[in-house]
PDB file of N, CA, C and O in Angstrom:
ATOM      1  N   UNK A   5    -117.941  20.165 -64.641  1.00 40.00           N
ATOM      2  CA  UNK A   5    -116.575  20.158 -65.119  1.00 40.00           C
ATOM      3  C   UNK A   5    -115.646  20.238 -63.914  1.00 40.00           C
ATOM      4  O   UNK A   5    -115.881  20.974 -62.975  1.00 40.00           O
ATOM      5  N   UNK A   6    -114.595  19.473 -63.927  1.00 41.00           N
ATOM      6  CA  UNK A   6    -113.621  19.441 -62.837  1.00 41.00           C
ATOM      7  C   UNK A   6    -112.322  20.059 -63.328  1.00 41.00           C
ATOM      8  O   UNK A   6    -111.825  19.720 -64.390  1.00 41.00           O
ATOM      9  N   UNK A   7    -111.799  21.013 -62.563  1.00 45.00           N
ATOM     10  CA  UNK A   7    -110.528  21.639 -62.891  1.00 45.00           C
ATOM     11  C   UNK A   7    -109.486  21.168 -61.887  1.00 45.00           C
ATOM     12  O   UNK A   7    -109.709  21.238 -60.690  1.00 45.00           O
ATOM     13  N   UNK A   8    -108.381  20.693 -62.383  1.00 49.00           N
ATOM     14  CA  UNK A   8    -107.294  20.278 -61.512  1.00 49.00           C
ATOM     15  C   UNK A   8    -106.135  21.235 -61.707  1.00 49.00           C
ATOM     16  O   UNK A   8    -105.714  21.486 -62.818  1.00 49.00           O
ATOM     17  N   UNK A   9    -105.626  21.774 -60.645  1.00 52.00           N
ATOM     18  CA  UNK A   9    -104.545  22.748 -60.700  1.00 52.00           C
ATOM     19  C   UNK A   9    -103.266  22.126 -60.153  1.00 52.00           C
ATOM     20  O   UNK A   9    -103.303  21.213 -59.344  1.00 52.00           O
ATOM     21  N   UNK A  10    -102.146  22.647 -60.599  1.00 51.00           N
ATOM     22  CA  UNK A  10    -100.863  22.179 -60.083  1.00 51.00           C
ATOM     23  C   UNK A  10    -100.693  22.657 -58.646  1.00 51.00           C
ATOM     24  O   UNK A  10    -100.673  23.841 -58.392  1.00 51.00           O
ATOM     25  N   UNK A  11    -100.599  21.731 -57.745  1.00 51.00           N
ATOM     26  CA  UNK A  11    -100.417  22.040 -56.332  1.00 51.00           C
ATOM     27  C   UNK A  11     -99.404  21.050 -55.769  1.00 51.00           C
ATOM     28  O   UNK A  11     -99.244  19.946 -56.270  1.00 51.00           O
ATOM     29  N   UNK A  12     -98.770  21.436 -54.680  1.00 49.00           N
ATOM     30  CA  UNK A  12     -97.908  20.502 -53.981  1.00 49.00           C
ATOM     31  C   UNK A  12     -98.790  19.637 -53.103  1.00 49.00           C
ATOM     32  O   UNK A  12     -99.572  20.143 -52.309  1.00 49.00           O
ATOM     33  N   UNK A  13     -98.671  18.349 -53.255  1.00 53.00           N
ATOM     34  CA  UNK A  13     -99.473  17.415 -52.471  1.00 53.00           C
ATOM     35  C   UNK A  13     -98.525  16.611 -51.589  1.00 53.00           C
ATOM     36  O   UNK A  13     -97.616  15.955 -52.080  1.00 53.00           O
ATOM     37  N   UNK A  14     -98.736  16.709 -50.304  1.00 55.00           N
ATOM     38  CA  UNK A  14     -97.952  15.926 -49.360  1.00 55.00           C
ATOM     39  C   UNK A  14     -98.785  14.709 -49.022  1.00 55.00           C
ATOM     40  O   UNK A  14     -99.915  14.832 -48.564  1.00 55.00           O
ATOM     41  N   UNK A  15     -98.230  13.550 -49.273  1.00 61.00           N
ATOM     42  CA  UNK A  15     -99.037  12.356 -49.107  1.00 61.00           C
ATOM     43  C   UNK A  15     -98.225  11.193 -48.591  1.00 61.00           C
ATOM     44  O   UNK A  15     -97.102  10.967 -49.016  1.00 61.00           O
ATOM     45  N   UNK A  16     -98.809  10.452 -47.688  1.00 75.00           N
ATOM     46  CA  UNK A  16     -98.281   9.166 -47.306  1.00 75.00           C
ATOM     47  C   UNK A  16     -99.294   8.102 -47.682  1.00 75.00           C
ATOM     48  O   UNK A  16     -99.487   7.121 -46.983  1.00 75.00           O
ATOM     49  N   UNK A  17     -99.952   8.328 -48.812  1.00 87.00           N
ATOM     50  CA  UNK A  17    -100.818   7.311 -49.389  1.00 87.00           C
ATOM     51  C   UNK A  17     -99.923   6.231 -49.975  1.00 87.00           C
ATOM     52  O   UNK A  17     -98.935   6.530 -50.640  1.00 87.00           O
ATOM     53  N   UNK A  18    -100.276   4.989 -49.754  1.00 89.00           N
ATOM     54  CA  UNK A  18     -99.459   3.890 -50.263  1.00 89.00           C
ATOM     55  C   UNK A  18     -99.681   3.748 -51.760  1.00 89.00           C
ATOM     56  O   UNK A  18    -100.767   3.397 -52.209  1.00 89.00           O
ATOM     57  N   UNK A  19     -98.670   4.089 -52.523  1.00 86.00           N
ATOM     58  CA  UNK A  19     -98.693   4.002 -53.984  1.00 86.00           C
ATOM     59  C   UNK A  19     -97.363   3.423 -54.443  1.00 86.00           C
ATOM     60  O   UNK A  19     -96.420   3.319 -53.643  1.00 86.00           O
ATOM     61  N   UNK A  20     -97.239   3.080 -55.719  1.00 87.00           N
ATOM     62  CA  UNK A  20     -95.929   2.636 -56.200  1.00 87.00           C
ATOM     63  C   UNK A  20     -94.830   3.675 -55.948  1.00 87.00           C
ATOM     64  O   UNK A  20     -93.685   3.321 -55.690  1.00 87.00           O
ATOM     65  N   UNK A  21     -95.183   4.940 -55.961  1.00 84.00           N
ATOM     66  CA  UNK A  21     -94.198   5.991 -55.741  1.00 84.00           C
ATOM     67  C   UNK A  21     -93.781   6.176 -54.288  1.00 84.00           C
ATOM     68  O   UNK A  21     -92.724   6.729 -54.009  1.00 84.00           O
ATOM     69  N   UNK A  22     -94.601   5.725 -53.358  1.00 86.00           N
ATOM     70  CA  UNK A  22     -94.270   5.869 -51.936  1.00 86.00           C
ATOM     71  C   UNK A  22     -93.909   4.534 -51.282  1.00 86.00           C
ATOM     72  O   UNK A  22     -93.545   4.503 -50.115  1.00 86.00           O
ATOM     73  N   UNK A  23     -94.031   3.470 -52.033  1.00 89.00           N
ATOM     74  CA  UNK A  23     -93.814   2.124 -51.472  1.00 89.00           C
ATOM     75  C   UNK A  23     -92.426   1.965 -50.872  1.00 89.00           C
ATOM     76  O   UNK A  23     -92.287   1.369 -49.798  1.00 89.00           O
ATOM     77  N   UNK A  24     -91.406   2.491 -51.531  1.00 90.00           N
ATOM     78  CA  UNK A  24     -90.043   2.321 -51.018  1.00 90.00           C
ATOM     79  C   UNK A  24     -89.908   2.905 -49.612  1.00 90.00           C
ATOM     80  O   UNK A  24     -89.344   2.292 -48.721  1.00 90.00           O
ATOM     81  N   UNK A  25     -90.476   4.104 -49.406  1.00 90.00           N
ATOM     82  CA  UNK A  25     -90.440   4.735 -48.082  1.00 90.00           C
ATOM     83  C   UNK A  25     -91.290   3.974 -47.084  1.00 90.00           C
ATOM     84  O   UNK A  25     -90.874   3.690 -45.963  1.00 90.00           O
ATOM     85  N   UNK A  26     -92.543   3.687 -47.478  1.00 92.00           N
ATOM     86  CA  UNK A  26     -93.490   3.084 -46.547  1.00 92.00           C
ATOM     87  C   UNK A  26     -93.201   1.616 -46.260  1.00 92.00           C
ATOM     88  O   UNK A  26     -93.699   1.070 -45.273  1.00 92.00           O
ATOM     89  N   UNK A  27     -92.404   0.972 -47.083  1.00 95.00           N
ATOM     90  CA  UNK A  27     -92.008  -0.409 -46.811  1.00 95.00           C
ATOM     91  C   UNK A  27     -90.885  -0.488 -45.777  1.00 95.00           C
ATOM     92  O   UNK A  27     -90.568  -1.573 -45.298  1.00 95.00           O
ATOM     93  N   UNK A  28     -90.322   0.649 -45.421  1.00 95.00           N
ATOM     94  CA  UNK A  28     -89.317   0.704 -44.352  1.00 95.00           C
ATOM     95  C   UNK A  28     -90.083   0.693 -43.027  1.00 95.00           C
ATOM     96  O   UNK A  28     -90.813   1.633 -42.713  1.00 95.00           O
ATOM     97  N   UNK A  29     -89.969  -0.372 -42.227  1.00 96.00           N
ATOM     98  CA  UNK A  29     -90.759  -0.492 -40.994  1.00 96.00           C
ATOM     99  C   UNK A  29     -90.614   0.697 -40.041  1.00 96.00           C
ATOM    100  O   UNK A  29     -91.591   1.110 -39.415  1.00 96.00           O
ATOM    101  N   UNK A  30     -89.428   1.247 -39.920  1.00 96.00           N
ATOM    102  CA  UNK A  30     -89.224   2.379 -39.004  1.00 96.00           C
ATOM    103  C   UNK A  30     -89.972   3.618 -39.505  1.00 96.00           C
ATOM    104  O   UNK A  30     -90.649   4.297 -38.729  1.00 96.00           O
ATOM    105  N   UNK A  31     -89.863   3.898 -40.801  1.00 93.00           N
ATOM    106  CA  UNK A  31     -90.560   5.053 -41.370  1.00 93.00           C
ATOM    107  C   UNK A  31     -92.071   4.858 -41.256  1.00 93.00           C
ATOM    108  O   UNK A  31     -92.805   5.758 -40.837  1.00 93.00           O
ATOM    109  N   UNK A  32     -92.537   3.677 -41.626  1.00 94.00           N
ATOM    110  CA  UNK A  32     -93.970   3.388 -41.590  1.00 94.00           C
ATOM    111  C   UNK A  32     -94.525   3.570 -40.179  1.00 94.00           C
ATOM    112  O   UNK A  32     -95.556   4.206 -39.989  1.00 94.00           O
ATOM    113  N   UNK A  33     -93.831   3.022 -39.202  1.00 95.00           N
ATOM    114  CA  UNK A  33     -94.264   3.141 -37.816  1.00 95.00           C
ATOM    115  C   UNK A  33     -94.330   4.601 -37.383  1.00 95.00           C
ATOM    116  O   UNK A  33     -95.282   5.015 -36.712  1.00 95.00           O
ATOM    117  N   UNK A  34     -93.337   5.383 -37.754  1.00 92.00           N
ATOM    118  CA  UNK A  34     -93.309   6.800 -37.419  1.00 92.00           C
ATOM    119  C   UNK A  34     -94.510   7.534 -38.012  1.00 92.00           C
ATOM    120  O   UNK A  34     -95.123   8.384 -37.357  1.00 92.00           O
ATOM    121  N   UNK A  35     -94.860   7.204 -39.229  1.00 91.00           N
ATOM    122  CA  UNK A  35     -95.999   7.851 -39.892  1.00 91.00           C
ATOM    123  C   UNK A  35     -97.309   7.393 -39.268  1.00 91.00           C
ATOM    124  O   UNK A  35     -98.159   8.204 -38.886  1.00 91.00           O
ATOM    125  N   UNK A  36     -97.514   6.097 -39.165  1.00 93.00           N
ATOM    126  CA  UNK A  36     -98.783   5.550 -38.673  1.00 93.00           C
ATOM    127  C   UNK A  36     -99.070   5.978 -37.240  1.00 93.00           C
ATOM    128  O   UNK A  36    -100.223   6.205 -36.877  1.00 93.00           O
ATOM    129  N   UNK A  37     -98.051   6.128 -36.434  1.00 92.00           N
ATOM    130  CA  UNK A  37     -98.255   6.562 -35.051  1.00 92.00           C
ATOM    131  C   UNK A  37     -98.809   7.976 -34.954  1.00 92.00           C
ATOM    132  O   UNK A  37     -99.294   8.375 -33.897  1.00 92.00           O
ATOM    133  N   UNK A  38     -98.756   8.747 -36.041  1.00 90.00           N
ATOM    134  CA  UNK A  38     -99.294  10.112 -36.032  1.00 90.00           C
ATOM    135  C   UNK A  38    -100.626  10.217 -36.760  1.00 90.00           C
ATOM    136  O   UNK A  38    -101.158  11.314 -36.925  1.00 90.00           O
ATOM    137  N   UNK A  39    -101.185   9.103 -37.216  1.00 92.00           N
ATOM    138  CA  UNK A  39    -102.465   9.106 -37.927  1.00 92.00           C
ATOM    139  C   UNK A  39    -103.513   8.438 -37.033  1.00 92.00           C
ATOM    140  O   UNK A  39    -103.388   7.250 -36.721  1.00 92.00           O
ATOM    141  N   UNK A  40    -104.546   9.179 -36.618  1.00 93.00           N
ATOM    142  CA  UNK A  40    -105.571   8.587 -35.762  1.00 93.00           C
ATOM    143  C   UNK A  40    -106.236   7.339 -36.352  1.00 93.00           C
ATOM    144  O   UNK A  40    -106.637   6.450 -35.601  1.00 93.00           O
ATOM    145  N   UNK A  41    -106.340   7.238 -37.657  1.00 93.00           N
ATOM    146  CA  UNK A  41    -106.933   6.056 -38.279  1.00 93.00           C
ATOM    147  C   UNK A  41    -106.006   4.845 -38.182  1.00 93.00           C
ATOM    148  O   UNK A  41    -106.400   3.730 -38.522  1.00 93.00           O
ATOM    149  N   UNK A  42    -104.787   5.064 -37.727  1.00 93.00           N
ATOM    150  CA  UNK A  42    -103.795   4.021 -37.484  1.00 93.00           C
ATOM    151  C   UNK A  42    -103.403   3.235 -38.741  1.00 93.00           C
ATOM    152  O   UNK A  42    -103.098   2.043 -38.669  1.00 93.00           O
ATOM    153  N   UNK A  43    -103.418   3.905 -39.878  1.00 93.00           N
ATOM    154  CA  UNK A  43    -102.962   3.303 -41.128  1.00 93.00           C
ATOM    155  C   UNK A  43    -102.752   4.413 -42.144  1.00 93.00           C
ATOM    156  O   UNK A  43    -103.301   5.504 -41.997  1.00 93.00           O
ATOM    157  N   UNK A  44    -101.958   4.134 -43.162  1.00 93.00           N
ATOM    158  CA  UNK A  44    -101.815   5.100 -44.254  1.00 93.00           C
ATOM    159  C   UNK A  44    -102.941   4.850 -45.249  1.00 93.00           C
ATOM    160  O   UNK A  44    -103.524   3.764 -45.292  1.00 93.00           O
ATOM    161  N   UNK A  45    -103.251   5.858 -46.024  1.00 91.00           N
ATOM    162  CA  UNK A  45    -104.303   5.729 -47.026  1.00 91.00           C
ATOM    163  C   UNK A  45    -103.852   4.810 -48.156  1.00 91.00           C
ATOM    164  O   UNK A  45    -102.675   4.714 -48.472  1.00 91.00           O
ATOM    165  N   UNK A  46    -104.818   4.145 -48.742  1.00 91.00           N
ATOM    166  CA  UNK A  46    -104.601   3.343 -49.945  1.00 91.00           C
ATOM    167  C   UNK A  46    -105.189   4.137 -51.112  1.00 91.00           C
ATOM    168  O   UNK A  46    -105.963   5.076 -50.908  1.00 91.00           O
ATOM    169  N   UNK A  47    -104.842   3.753 -52.315  1.00 89.00           N
ATOM    170  CA  UNK A  47    -105.324   4.472 -53.494  1.00 89.00           C
ATOM    171  C   UNK A  47    -106.840   4.565 -53.501  1.00 89.00           C
ATOM    172  O   UNK A  47    -107.408   5.614 -53.805  1.00 89.00           O
ATOM    173  N   UNK A  48    -107.543   3.501 -53.114  1.00 90.00           N
ATOM    174  CA  UNK A  48    -109.008   3.519 -53.143  1.00 90.00           C
ATOM    175  C   UNK A  48    -109.596   4.518 -52.149  1.00 90.00           C
ATOM    176  O   UNK A  48    -110.698   5.020 -52.356  1.00 90.00           O
ATOM    177  N   UNK A  49    -108.874   4.825 -51.074  1.00 89.00           N
ATOM    178  CA  UNK A  49    -109.349   5.840 -50.123  1.00 89.00           C
ATOM    179  C   UNK A  49    -109.405   7.207 -50.789  1.00 89.00           C
ATOM    180  O   UNK A  49    -110.353   7.968 -50.603  1.00 89.00           O
ATOM    181  N   UNK A  50    -108.381   7.535 -51.541  1.00 86.00           N
ATOM    182  CA  UNK A  50    -108.326   8.818 -52.237  1.00 86.00           C
ATOM    183  C   UNK A  50    -109.279   8.812 -53.432  1.00 86.00           C
ATOM    184  O   UNK A  50    -109.916   9.819 -53.730  1.00 86.00           O
ATOM    185  N   UNK A  51    -109.417   7.667 -54.083  1.00 89.00           N
ATOM    186  CA  UNK A  51    -110.301   7.567 -55.248  1.00 89.00           C
ATOM    187  C   UNK A  51    -111.743   7.921 -54.893  1.00 89.00           C
ATOM    188  O   UNK A  51    -112.447   8.540 -55.687  1.00 89.00           O
ATOM    189  N   UNK A  52    -112.176   7.553 -53.692  1.00 90.00           N
ATOM    190  CA  UNK A  52    -113.537   7.888 -53.279  1.00 90.00           C
ATOM    191  C   UNK A  52    -113.771   9.391 -53.259  1.00 90.00           C
ATOM    192  O   UNK A  52    -114.825   9.878 -53.692  1.00 90.00           O
ATOM    193  N   UNK A  53    -112.788  10.147 -52.780  1.00 88.00           N
ATOM    194  CA  UNK A  53    -112.909  11.607 -52.761  1.00 88.00           C
ATOM    195  C   UNK A  53    -112.912  12.166 -54.178  1.00 88.00           C
ATOM    196  O   UNK A  53    -113.672  13.093 -54.485  1.00 88.00           O
ATOM    197  N   UNK A  54    -112.091  11.616 -55.039  1.00 87.00           N
ATOM    198  CA  UNK A  54    -112.035  12.072 -56.436  1.00 87.00           C
ATOM    199  C   UNK A  54    -113.362  11.791 -57.132  1.00 87.00           C
ATOM    200  O   UNK A  54    -113.902  12.647 -57.843  1.00 87.00           O
ATOM    201  N   UNK A  55    -113.915  10.603 -56.913  1.00 92.00           N
ATOM    202  CA  UNK A  55    -115.206  10.255 -57.533  1.00 92.00           C
ATOM    203  C   UNK A  55    -116.290  11.206 -57.052  1.00 92.00           C
ATOM    204  O   UNK A  55    -117.108  11.688 -57.832  1.00 92.00           O
ATOM    205  N   UNK A  56    -116.303  11.499 -55.764  1.00 91.00           N
ATOM    206  CA  UNK A  56    -117.285  12.447 -55.219  1.00 91.00           C
ATOM    207  C   UNK A  56    -117.167  13.810 -55.897  1.00 91.00           C
ATOM    208  O   UNK A  56    -118.155  14.377 -56.366  1.00 91.00           O
ATOM    209  N   UNK A  57    -115.955  14.341 -55.969  1.00 88.00           N
ATOM    210  CA  UNK A  57    -115.762  15.667 -56.548  1.00 88.00           C
ATOM    211  C   UNK A  57    -116.066  15.693 -58.047  1.00 88.00           C
ATOM    212  O   UNK A  57    -116.511  16.714 -58.569  1.00 88.00           O
ATOM    213  N   UNK A  58    -115.843  14.585 -58.726  1.00 89.00           N
ATOM    214  CA  UNK A  58    -116.091  14.521 -60.166  1.00 89.00           C
ATOM    215  C   UNK A  58    -117.548  14.209 -60.495  1.00 89.00           C
ATOM    216  O   UNK A  58    -117.974  14.358 -61.636  1.00 89.00           O
ATOM    217  N   UNK A  59    -118.321  13.817 -59.501  1.00 93.00           N
ATOM    218  CA  UNK A  59    -119.718  13.459 -59.740  1.00 93.00           C
ATOM    219  C   UNK A  59    -120.641  14.651 -59.498  1.00 93.00           C
ATOM    220  O   UNK A  59    -120.223  15.688 -58.980  1.00 93.00           O
ATOM    221  N   UNK A  60    -121.896  14.465 -59.828  1.00 94.00           N
ATOM    222  CA  UNK A  60    -122.875  15.528 -59.591  1.00 94.00           C
ATOM    223  C   UNK A  60    -123.070  15.786 -58.097  1.00 94.00           C
ATOM    224  O   UNK A  60    -123.505  16.863 -57.708  1.00 94.00           O
ATOM    225  N   UNK A  61    -122.722  14.829 -57.250  1.00 93.00           N
ATOM    226  CA  UNK A  61    -122.837  15.026 -55.806  1.00 93.00           C
ATOM    227  C   UNK A  61    -121.929  16.148 -55.321  1.00 93.00           C
ATOM    228  O   UNK A  61    -122.199  16.779 -54.309  1.00 93.00           O
ATOM    229  N   UNK A  62    -120.840  16.415 -56.041  1.00 90.00           N
ATOM    230  CA  UNK A  62    -119.910  17.458 -55.651  1.00 90.00           C
ATOM    231  C   UNK A  62    -120.053  18.741 -56.443  1.00 90.00           C
ATOM    232  O   UNK A  62    -119.170  19.606 -56.387  1.00 90.00           O
ATOM    233  N   UNK A  63    -121.170  18.905 -57.144  1.00 91.00           N
ATOM    234  CA  UNK A  63    -121.360  20.090 -57.993  1.00 91.00           C
ATOM    235  C   UNK A  63    -121.207  21.417 -57.269  1.00 91.00           C
ATOM    236  O   UNK A  63    -120.743  22.389 -57.843  1.00 91.00           O
ATOM    237  N   UNK A  64    -121.608  21.492 -56.030  1.00 92.00           N
ATOM    238  CA  UNK A  64    -121.569  22.765 -55.311  1.00 92.00           C
ATOM    239  C   UNK A  64    -120.333  22.912 -54.435  1.00 92.00           C
ATOM    240  O   UNK A  64    -120.215  23.863 -53.673  1.00 92.00           O
ATOM    241  N   UNK A  65    -119.384  21.997 -54.550  1.00 88.00           N
ATOM    242  CA  UNK A  65    -118.145  22.068 -53.773  1.00 88.00           C
ATOM    243  C   UNK A  65    -117.138  22.876 -54.576  1.00 88.00           C
ATOM    244  O   UNK A  65    -116.733  22.475 -55.660  1.00 88.00           O
ATOM    245  N   UNK A  66    -116.794  24.044 -54.062  1.00 85.00           N
ATOM    246  CA  UNK A  66    -115.830  24.913 -54.741  1.00 85.00           C
ATOM    247  C   UNK A  66    -114.923  25.567 -53.712  1.00 85.00           C
ATOM    248  O   UNK A  66    -115.318  25.788 -52.569  1.00 85.00           O
ATOM    249  N   UNK A  67    -113.707  25.844 -54.099  1.00 79.00           N
ATOM    250  CA  UNK A  67    -112.792  26.613 -53.269  1.00 79.00           C
ATOM    251  C   UNK A  67    -112.564  26.055 -51.885  1.00 79.00           C
ATOM    252  O   UNK A  67    -112.556  26.794 -50.904  1.00 79.00           O
ATOM    253  N   UNK A  68    -112.392  24.775 -51.775  1.00 81.00           N
ATOM    254  CA  UNK A  68    -112.177  24.170 -50.469  1.00 81.00           C
ATOM    255  C   UNK A  68    -111.038  23.159 -50.540  1.00 81.00           C
ATOM    256  O   UNK A  68    -110.635  22.751 -51.622  1.00 81.00           O
ATOM    257  N   UNK A  69    -110.556  22.771 -49.409  1.00 81.00           N
ATOM    258  CA  UNK A  69    -109.559  21.720 -49.324  1.00 81.00           C
ATOM    259  C   UNK A  69    -110.229  20.502 -48.723  1.00 81.00           C
ATOM    260  O   UNK A  69    -110.791  20.574 -47.626  1.00 81.00           O
ATOM    261  N   UNK A  70    -110.212  19.413 -49.440  1.00 84.00           N
ATOM    262  CA  UNK A  70    -110.789  18.172 -48.955  1.00 84.00           C
ATOM    263  C   UNK A  70    -109.650  17.319 -48.413  1.00 84.00           C
ATOM    264  O   UNK A  70    -108.778  16.886 -49.161  1.00 84.00           O
ATOM    265  N   UNK A  71    -109.646  17.116 -47.125  1.00 84.00           N
ATOM    266  CA  UNK A  71    -108.569  16.366 -46.481  1.00 84.00           C
ATOM    267  C   UNK A  71    -108.925  14.890 -46.423  1.00 84.00           C
ATOM    268  O   UNK A  71    -109.956  14.511 -45.875  1.00 84.00           O
ATOM    269  N   UNK A  72    -108.089  14.072 -47.008  1.00 87.00           N
ATOM    270  CA  UNK A  72    -108.258  12.619 -46.961  1.00 87.00           C
ATOM    271  C   UNK A  72    -106.969  12.102 -46.308  1.00 87.00           C
ATOM    272  O   UNK A  72    -106.048  11.647 -46.968  1.00 87.00           O
ATOM    273  N   UNK A  73    -106.910  12.258 -44.973  1.00 87.00           N
ATOM    274  CA  UNK A  73    -105.648  11.990 -44.286  1.00 87.00           C
ATOM    275  C   UNK A  73    -105.811  11.159 -43.005  1.00 87.00           C
ATOM    276  O   UNK A  73    -104.894  11.112 -42.187  1.00 87.00           O
ATOM    277  N   UNK A  74    -106.934  10.522 -42.822  1.00 91.00           N
ATOM    278  CA  UNK A  74    -107.114   9.660 -41.658  1.00 91.00           C
ATOM    279  C   UNK A  74    -107.122  10.389 -40.332  1.00 91.00           C
ATOM    280  O   UNK A  74    -106.936   9.794 -39.286  1.00 91.00           O
ATOM    281  N   UNK A  75    -107.301  11.692 -40.358  1.00 90.00           N
ATOM    282  CA  UNK A  75    -107.351  12.490 -39.137  1.00 90.00           C
ATOM    283  C   UNK A  75    -106.045  13.180 -38.779  1.00 90.00           C
ATOM    284  O   UNK A  75    -105.947  13.837 -37.749  1.00 90.00           O
ATOM    285  N   UNK A  76    -105.028  13.041 -39.621  1.00 87.00           N
ATOM    286  CA  UNK A  76    -103.706  13.633 -39.357  1.00 87.00           C
ATOM    287  C   UNK A  76    -103.811  15.110 -39.004  1.00 87.00           C
ATOM    288  O   UNK A  76    -103.265  15.566 -37.999  1.00 87.00           O
ATOM    289  N   UNK A  77    -104.519  15.902 -39.819  1.00 85.00           N
ATOM    290  CA  UNK A  77    -104.578  17.347 -39.588  1.00 85.00           C
ATOM    291  C   UNK A  77    -105.555  17.749 -38.499  1.00 85.00           C
ATOM    292  O   UNK A  77    -105.530  18.872 -38.041  1.00 85.00           O
ATOM    293  N   UNK A  78    -106.417  16.842 -38.070  1.00 86.00           N
ATOM    294  CA  UNK A  78    -107.396  17.162 -37.025  1.00 86.00           C
ATOM    295  C   UNK A  78    -106.781  17.139 -35.628  1.00 86.00           C
ATOM    296  O   UNK A  78    -107.433  17.541 -34.678  1.00 86.00           O
ATOM    297  N   UNK A  79    -105.575  16.682 -35.515  1.00 79.00           N
ATOM    298  CA  UNK A  79    -104.938  16.582 -34.205  1.00 79.00           C
ATOM    299  C   UNK A  79    -104.558  17.937 -33.668  1.00 79.00           C
ATOM    300  O   UNK A  79    -104.139  18.812 -34.305  1.00 79.00           O
TER     301      UNK A  79
END
């Protein structure tokens, strides 16, 4: 069973909700220059983490933060 809690999520994943910001070349460049993967996440990048956590492969994953940020926080 997967429990999802209300949390503040800071994301520069390219979605319909972030497209207006990320389609601005200056903003996009500023963001991408701080991500070691040199790109913003796409929906499918985050979906892989969700599938893992929702599958039996993630059964023993509890009480952790899974970062899907292209290395942003590892800097």
